[in-house]
Amino acid sequence: MGEQWRAQFDAEVSFANGGGLNTEGFRLDIPGPQITDNDLAALFVRHLGLLMVAEVRLSAKTIIEEPHKGGRGVAADESGSDRRLVELSHVISDGMTTLPGWPAPEITDWLTFAASRDRYAPGTEFHVARIDMIANTGTYLDTPAHRWAGRDDLTAVSLDRLADLPGVVVRVPAGIRAVDRLMLAPYEMAGRAVLLHTGWDAHFGTERYGAPEAPYLTGDAAQALVEAGAALVGIDSINIDDMSPAAAGVRPAHSALLAAGIPIVEHLTGLGALPPSGFRFTAAPPMVAGMGTFPVRAFAVVNP
């Protein structure tokens, strides 16, 4: 067995929904002696399974060469309910608003029941509708080609990135805009669809939906998802990036996730109906060549 290291430290934890936690002389297994305070704080939060952490302040840190004692992961949710399907998509309707100021879809008849009667045998009739819309309509998926020229489009992203993924829901407290690395620390994210439940979908279709205070994922948190090996990331807000004027059009979350080949689902809804884990997530678009974004029917299967 090679060298093994543990950190001993005091920690003061503040929670986003109020309250705090103090520890003294806490010891924790660490990967090596050069661990930073930020990485140690994230490891501490994950080890204890703490949710809604706003800040961790460390002090009296020392590094000890000592055999590992083992760590605790976050317990998986065990739901006793029957298997069920949960709808996570917004309805696309004629004239509806997804992104304020962007074109609305137009849904018309290409072939009506009445007109089809001339084409088929008596008593046989069909209706064929037509939709004209931009790709960013309703609940939609972003592929790497949406951000990076020449990268994978809708035809190139494999189904194992889009369908039947184990999922985890990150609950974001009301009033918190920036979902940061520390808020993600308690969750197992490798190979999972990580869904950010902000509650902002309540404003979908209104002017407030595009307000500057809409929640978002920070660039550093996006990098944490890349490092953790997330399969897909979704959010029920207007954008996974900060769209306030202060952001000046910079899109670090899109850039990091899509550069790593991690698809993004924006404008989800209904995440409050999901358990924290123990479900499978699907958001698969049609295979349209040359397009980087398209609406999806996003849903989850919750097993007993």
Short mmCIF file of C-alpha atoms in Angstrom, two decimals:
data_model
loop_
_atom_site.label_atom_id
_atom_site.label_comp_id
_atom_site.label_asym_id
_atom_site.label_seq_id
_atom_site.Cartn_x
_atom_site.Cartn_y
_atom_site.Cartn_z
CA MET A 1 0.00 0.00 0.00
CA GLY A 2 1.33 3.44 -0.95
CA GLU A 3 1.26 6.60 1.10
CA GLN A 4 -2.19 7.63 2.30
CA TRP A 5 -3.17 11.02 3.63
CA ARG A 6 -5.88 12.53 5.81
CA ALA A 7 -6.73 16.12 6.59
CA GLN A 8 -7.59 17.39 10.05
CA PHE A 9 -9.42 20.69 10.24
CA ASP A 10 -12.12 22.82 11.84
CA ALA A 11 -15.11 23.72 9.64
CA GLU A 12 -17.86 26.29 9.84
CA VAL A 13 -20.77 25.54 7.49
CA SER A 14 -23.52 27.98 6.48
CA PHE A 15 -26.67 26.69 4.79
CA ALA A 16 -28.55 28.51 2.03
CA ASN A 17 -31.86 27.87 3.77
CA GLY A 18 -30.63 29.08 7.14
CA GLY A 19 -28.65 27.66 10.04
CA GLY A 20 -25.14 26.34 10.29
CA LEU A 21 -22.84 23.58 11.47
CA ASN A 22 -19.47 23.70 13.28
CA THR A 23 -16.93 20.90 13.60
CA GLU A 24 -13.57 20.75 15.40
CA GLY A 25 -10.69 18.40 14.67
CA PHE A 26 -12.56 16.66 11.84
CA ARG A 27 -10.46 14.07 9.99
CA LEU A 28 -11.12 13.09 6.39
CA ASP A 29 -9.45 10.85 3.82
CA ILE A 30 -7.90 12.90 1.00
CA PRO A 31 -6.30 11.89 -2.33
CA GLY A 32 -2.97 13.62 -1.61
CA PRO A 33 -1.14 16.15 0.57
CA GLN A 34 -1.52 19.04 -1.90
CA ILE A 35 -5.32 19.31 -1.65
CA THR A 36 -6.66 22.87 -1.78
CA ASP A 37 -9.12 24.34 0.71
CA ASN A 38 -11.82 24.50 -2.01
CA ASP A 39 -11.39 20.83 -2.90
CA LEU A 40 -11.28 19.83 0.77
CA ALA A 41 -14.49 21.77 1.45
CA ALA A 42 -16.24 20.01 -1.44
CA LEU A 43 -14.98 16.61 -0.24
CA PHE A 44 -16.22 17.39 3.30
CA VAL A 45 -19.70 18.35 2.03
CA ARG A 46 -19.89 15.21 -0.08
CA HIS A 47 -18.65 12.96 2.73
CA LEU A 48 -21.39 14.17 5.08
CA GLY A 49 -24.08 14.31 2.38
CA LEU A 50 -24.89 17.92 3.22
CA LEU A 51 -27.50 19.66 1.05
CA MET A 52 -28.06 23.36 0.33
CA VAL A 53 -24.61 24.41 1.59
CA ALA A 54 -23.91 28.09 0.94
CA GLU A 55 -20.37 28.33 2.34
CA VAL A 56 -17.71 26.28 4.12
CA ARG A 57 -14.96 28.09 6.03
CA LEU A 58 -11.97 25.94 7.00
CA SER A 59 -9.36 26.66 9.66
CA ALA A 60 -6.61 24.88 11.59
CA LYS A 61 -5.97 22.56 8.65
CA THR A 62 -3.16 20.04 8.95
CA ILE A 63 -2.23 17.16 6.63
CA ILE A 64 -1.46 13.82 8.24
CA GLU A 65 0.12 10.73 6.69
CA GLU A 66 -2.30 8.13 7.96
CA PRO A 67 -4.14 5.11 6.52
CA HIS A 68 -7.55 5.87 5.05
CA LYS A 69 -10.54 5.05 7.23
CA GLY A 70 -13.12 4.98 4.43
CA GLY A 71 -15.84 7.47 3.51
CA ARG A 72 -19.59 7.56 3.31
CA GLY A 73 -21.39 8.26 0.02
CA VAL A 74 -24.78 9.88 -0.30
CA ALA A 75 -27.55 7.35 0.33
CA ALA A 76 -29.66 6.63 -2.71
CA ASP A 77 -33.33 7.43 -2.52
CA GLU A 78 -35.55 4.40 -1.94
CA SER A 79 -39.02 5.18 -3.18
CA GLY A 80 -41.84 2.87 -2.19
CA SER A 81 -44.25 4.21 -4.79
CA ASP A 82 -45.32 2.33 -7.91
CA ARG A 83 -43.43 2.78 -11.16
CA ARG A 84 -44.61 5.98 -12.84
CA LEU A 85 -43.79 8.31 -15.71
CA VAL A 86 -43.21 11.99 -14.99
CA GLU A 87 -43.63 14.60 -17.73
CA LEU A 88 -40.81 17.16 -17.72
CA SER A 89 -41.54 19.11 -20.93
CA HIS A 90 -43.43 22.30 -21.71
CA VAL A 91 -46.24 22.14 -24.27
CA ILE A 92 -45.41 23.67 -27.68
CA SER A 93 -48.42 25.56 -29.01
CA ASP A 94 -49.05 28.08 -31.75
CA GLY A 95 -47.67 31.50 -30.79
CA MET A 96 -46.23 30.43 -27.43
CA THR A 97 -43.14 32.16 -25.98
CA THR A 98 -40.02 30.27 -24.98
CA LEU A 99 -37.33 32.96 -25.06
CA PRO A 100 -38.77 36.48 -24.83
CA GLY A 101 -38.16 38.34 -28.09
CA TRP A 102 -37.44 35.17 -30.10
CA PRO A 103 -39.84 33.96 -32.84
CA ALA A 104 -42.84 31.96 -31.69
CA PRO A 105 -43.85 28.72 -33.45
CA GLU A 106 -46.57 28.85 -36.10
CA ILE A 107 -48.73 25.73 -36.30
CA THR A 108 -51.02 25.46 -39.33
CA ASP A 109 -52.78 22.85 -41.47
CA TRP A 110 -50.91 21.45 -44.44
CA LEU A 111 -53.71 18.98 -45.18
CA THR A 112 -57.13 19.22 -43.55
CA PHE A 113 -59.56 16.33 -43.06
CA ALA A 114 -61.89 17.96 -45.56
CA ALA A 115 -59.20 18.42 -48.23
CA SER A 116 -57.90 14.87 -47.77
CA ARG A 117 -61.23 13.35 -48.83
CA ASP A 118 -60.36 13.92 -52.46
CA ARG A 119 -57.19 11.82 -52.06
CA TYR A 120 -58.56 8.70 -50.35
CA ALA A 121 -61.40 6.26 -50.54
CA PRO A 122 -64.81 7.30 -49.18
CA GLY A 123 -64.83 7.36 -45.40
CA THR A 124 -61.01 7.61 -45.20
CA GLU A 125 -59.49 10.95 -44.22
CA PHE A 126 -56.33 12.32 -42.61
CA HIS A 127 -54.98 15.49 -41.06
CA VAL A 128 -51.37 16.66 -41.57
CA ALA A 129 -50.18 19.74 -39.68
CA ARG A 130 -47.22 21.99 -40.37
CA ILE A 131 -45.02 23.74 -37.81
CA ASP A 132 -42.61 26.59 -38.52
CA MET A 133 -40.33 27.28 -35.58
CA ILE A 134 -36.78 27.97 -34.50
CA ALA A 135 -34.91 25.09 -32.90
CA ASN A 136 -34.87 26.77 -29.48
CA THR A 137 -38.56 26.22 -28.78
CA GLY A 138 -40.14 24.65 -25.70
CA THR A 139 -37.99 22.18 -23.80
CA TYR A 140 -34.96 21.51 -25.99
CA LEU A 141 -31.59 19.81 -26.13
CA ASP A 142 -28.28 21.52 -26.91
CA THR A 143 -25.57 19.39 -28.54
CA PRO A 144 -21.90 20.39 -28.94
CA ALA A 145 -22.66 21.78 -32.44
CA HIS A 146 -24.84 24.45 -30.82
CA ARG A 147 -21.73 26.09 -29.33
CA TRP A 148 -18.75 24.71 -31.22
CA ALA A 149 -18.48 24.67 -35.03
CA GLY A 150 -17.79 21.24 -36.47
CA ARG A 151 -18.70 19.33 -33.31
CA ASP A 152 -21.39 16.64 -32.88
CA ASP A 153 -24.89 17.62 -34.04
CA LEU A 154 -28.24 15.92 -33.40
CA THR A 155 -27.28 12.96 -35.57
CA ALA A 156 -23.94 12.36 -33.86
CA VAL A 157 -24.84 12.40 -30.16
CA SER A 158 -25.35 8.80 -29.12
CA LEU A 159 -28.51 7.56 -27.40
CA ASP A 160 -26.53 6.54 -24.32
CA ARG A 161 -26.16 10.27 -23.65
CA LEU A 162 -29.87 10.97 -24.07
CA ALA A 163 -32.03 8.03 -23.04
CA ASP A 164 -32.62 5.88 -19.94
CA LEU A 165 -29.99 7.70 -17.90
CA PRO A 166 -29.84 7.35 -14.11
CA GLY A 167 -30.85 10.75 -12.77
CA VAL A 168 -30.19 12.97 -9.79
CA VAL A 169 -32.04 16.17 -8.85
CA VAL A 170 -30.17 19.09 -7.29
CA ARG A 171 -32.65 21.17 -5.27
CA VAL A 172 -31.78 24.88 -5.45
CA PRO A 173 -33.24 26.98 -2.60
CA ALA A 174 -35.57 29.83 -3.56
CA GLY A 175 -33.69 33.09 -3.94
CA ILE A 176 -30.40 31.44 -4.92
CA ARG A 177 -29.34 32.48 -8.43
CA ALA A 178 -25.92 30.93 -8.90
CA VAL A 179 -25.65 27.15 -8.64
CA ASP A 180 -21.98 26.74 -7.70
CA ARG A 181 -19.54 23.87 -7.26
CA LEU A 182 -20.20 23.56 -3.54
CA MET A 183 -23.94 23.08 -4.09
CA LEU A 184 -23.15 20.12 -6.36
CA ALA A 185 -20.61 18.54 -4.00
CA PRO A 186 -23.00 16.18 -2.12
CA TYR A 187 -24.22 14.43 -5.26
CA GLU A 188 -23.02 11.41 -7.19
CA MET A 189 -22.86 12.72 -10.77
CA ALA A 190 -20.74 10.27 -12.77
CA GLY A 191 -22.73 8.84 -15.69
CA ARG A 192 -25.91 10.57 -14.52
CA ALA A 193 -28.38 13.13 -15.84
CA VAL A 194 -27.93 15.98 -13.35
CA LEU A 195 -31.13 18.05 -13.22
CA LEU A 196 -31.11 21.47 -11.54
CA HIS A 197 -34.47 22.14 -9.88
CA THR A 198 -34.71 25.92 -9.39
CA GLY A 199 -38.50 26.33 -9.60
CA TRP A 200 -38.09 29.06 -12.21
CA ASP A 201 -40.34 27.11 -14.62
CA ALA A 202 -43.28 28.65 -12.73
CA HIS A 203 -42.62 31.83 -14.76
CA PHE A 204 -42.47 30.12 -18.18
CA GLY A 205 -44.41 32.06 -20.82
CA THR A 206 -44.31 35.32 -18.83
CA GLU A 207 -42.05 38.38 -18.98
CA ARG A 208 -40.54 37.40 -15.64
CA TYR A 209 -39.13 34.20 -17.12
CA GLY A 210 -36.43 36.24 -18.86
CA ALA A 211 -35.72 38.50 -15.87
CA PRO A 212 -32.08 39.14 -14.86
CA GLU A 213 -32.53 37.22 -11.60
CA ALA A 214 -33.19 33.88 -13.33
CA PRO A 215 -31.11 31.06 -11.75
CA TYR A 216 -28.12 29.62 -13.62
CA LEU A 217 -25.09 27.33 -13.35
CA THR A 218 -21.70 28.95 -12.77
CA GLY A 219 -18.76 28.20 -15.03
CA ASP A 220 -16.85 26.65 -12.13
CA ALA A 221 -19.80 24.38 -11.33
CA ALA A 222 -20.00 23.37 -15.00
CA GLN A 223 -16.33 22.41 -14.83
CA ALA A 224 -17.09 20.34 -11.72
CA LEU A 225 -19.74 18.45 -13.71
CA VAL A 226 -17.20 17.81 -16.47
CA GLU A 227 -14.64 16.55 -13.94
CA ALA A 228 -17.26 14.33 -12.30
CA GLY A 229 -18.23 12.73 -15.63
CA ALA A 230 -21.89 13.80 -15.79
CA ALA A 231 -23.70 12.31 -18.79
CA LEU A 232 -26.20 15.17 -19.29
CA VAL A 233 -27.16 18.37 -17.46
CA GLY A 234 -30.62 19.95 -17.36
CA ILE A 235 -32.21 23.01 -15.79
CA ASP A 236 -35.77 24.36 -15.40
CA SER A 237 -34.65 27.97 -15.91
CA ILE A 238 -34.46 30.11 -19.07
CA ASN A 239 -30.78 29.29 -19.64
CA ILE A 240 -28.08 27.23 -18.01
CA ASP A 241 -25.87 30.36 -18.15
CA ASP A 242 -26.34 33.75 -16.54
CA MET A 243 -28.39 35.92 -18.92
CA SER A 244 -28.27 39.11 -16.85
CA PRO A 245 -26.66 42.21 -18.39
CA ALA A 246 -23.73 41.79 -15.98
CA ALA A 247 -22.81 38.54 -17.76
CA ALA A 248 -22.17 40.46 -20.99
CA GLY A 249 -23.11 37.53 -23.21
CA VAL A 250 -20.44 35.20 -21.81
CA ARG A 251 -21.61 31.57 -21.69
CA PRO A 252 -19.10 29.59 -19.56
CA ALA A 253 -21.49 26.74 -18.65
CA HIS A 254 -22.47 26.09 -22.28
CA SER A 255 -18.84 26.34 -23.31
CA ALA A 256 -17.48 23.89 -20.73
CA LEU A 257 -20.25 21.29 -20.90
CA LEU A 258 -20.59 21.17 -24.68
CA ALA A 259 -16.82 21.18 -25.20
CA ALA A 260 -16.78 18.02 -23.07
CA GLY A 261 -19.60 16.46 -25.12
CA ILE A 262 -22.17 16.76 -22.32
CA PRO A 263 -25.64 17.59 -23.74
CA ILE A 264 -27.74 20.28 -22.07
CA VAL A 265 -31.53 20.32 -21.66
CA GLU A 266 -33.02 23.75 -20.99
CA HIS A 267 -36.57 24.83 -20.03
CA LEU A 268 -37.42 21.67 -18.12
CA THR A 269 -40.52 21.68 -15.93
CA GLY A 270 -42.06 19.48 -13.26
CA LEU A 271 -38.80 18.57 -11.52
CA GLY A 272 -40.53 18.95 -8.16
CA ALA A 273 -42.38 15.69 -8.87
CA LEU A 274 -39.12 13.70 -8.96
CA PRO A 275 -37.35 12.06 -6.02
CA PRO A 276 -33.72 13.12 -5.41
CA SER A 277 -32.52 9.97 -7.20
CA GLY A 278 -33.73 6.50 -8.14
CA PHE A 279 -35.23 7.46 -11.52
CA ARG A 280 -34.28 7.20 -15.21
CA PHE A 281 -34.26 10.26 -17.48
CA THR A 282 -34.80 10.56 -21.24
CA ALA A 283 -34.64 13.62 -23.54
CA ALA A 284 -34.08 12.42 -27.10
CA PRO A 285 -34.59 14.68 -30.15
CA PRO A 286 -35.05 13.58 -33.77
CA MET A 287 -31.88 12.98 -35.81
CA VAL A 288 -31.78 16.17 -37.91
CA ALA A 289 -28.51 16.62 -39.80
CA GLY A 290 -26.75 19.95 -39.43
CA MET A 291 -28.70 21.13 -36.37
CA GLY A 292 -27.27 21.54 -32.89
CA THR A 293 -30.52 22.15 -30.96
CA PHE A 294 -34.05 20.75 -31.11
CA PRO A 295 -37.14 20.28 -28.89
CA VAL A 296 -37.42 17.06 -26.90
CA ARG A 297 -40.08 15.15 -25.00
CA ALA A 298 -38.25 14.99 -21.68
CA PHE A 299 -39.56 12.55 -19.09
CA ALA A 300 -38.51 10.40 -16.18
CA VAL A 301 -39.37 6.86 -15.11
CA VAL A 302 -39.60 6.54 -11.34
CA ASN A 303 -39.30 2.96 -10.16
CA PRO A 304 -40.65 1.50 -6.91
#
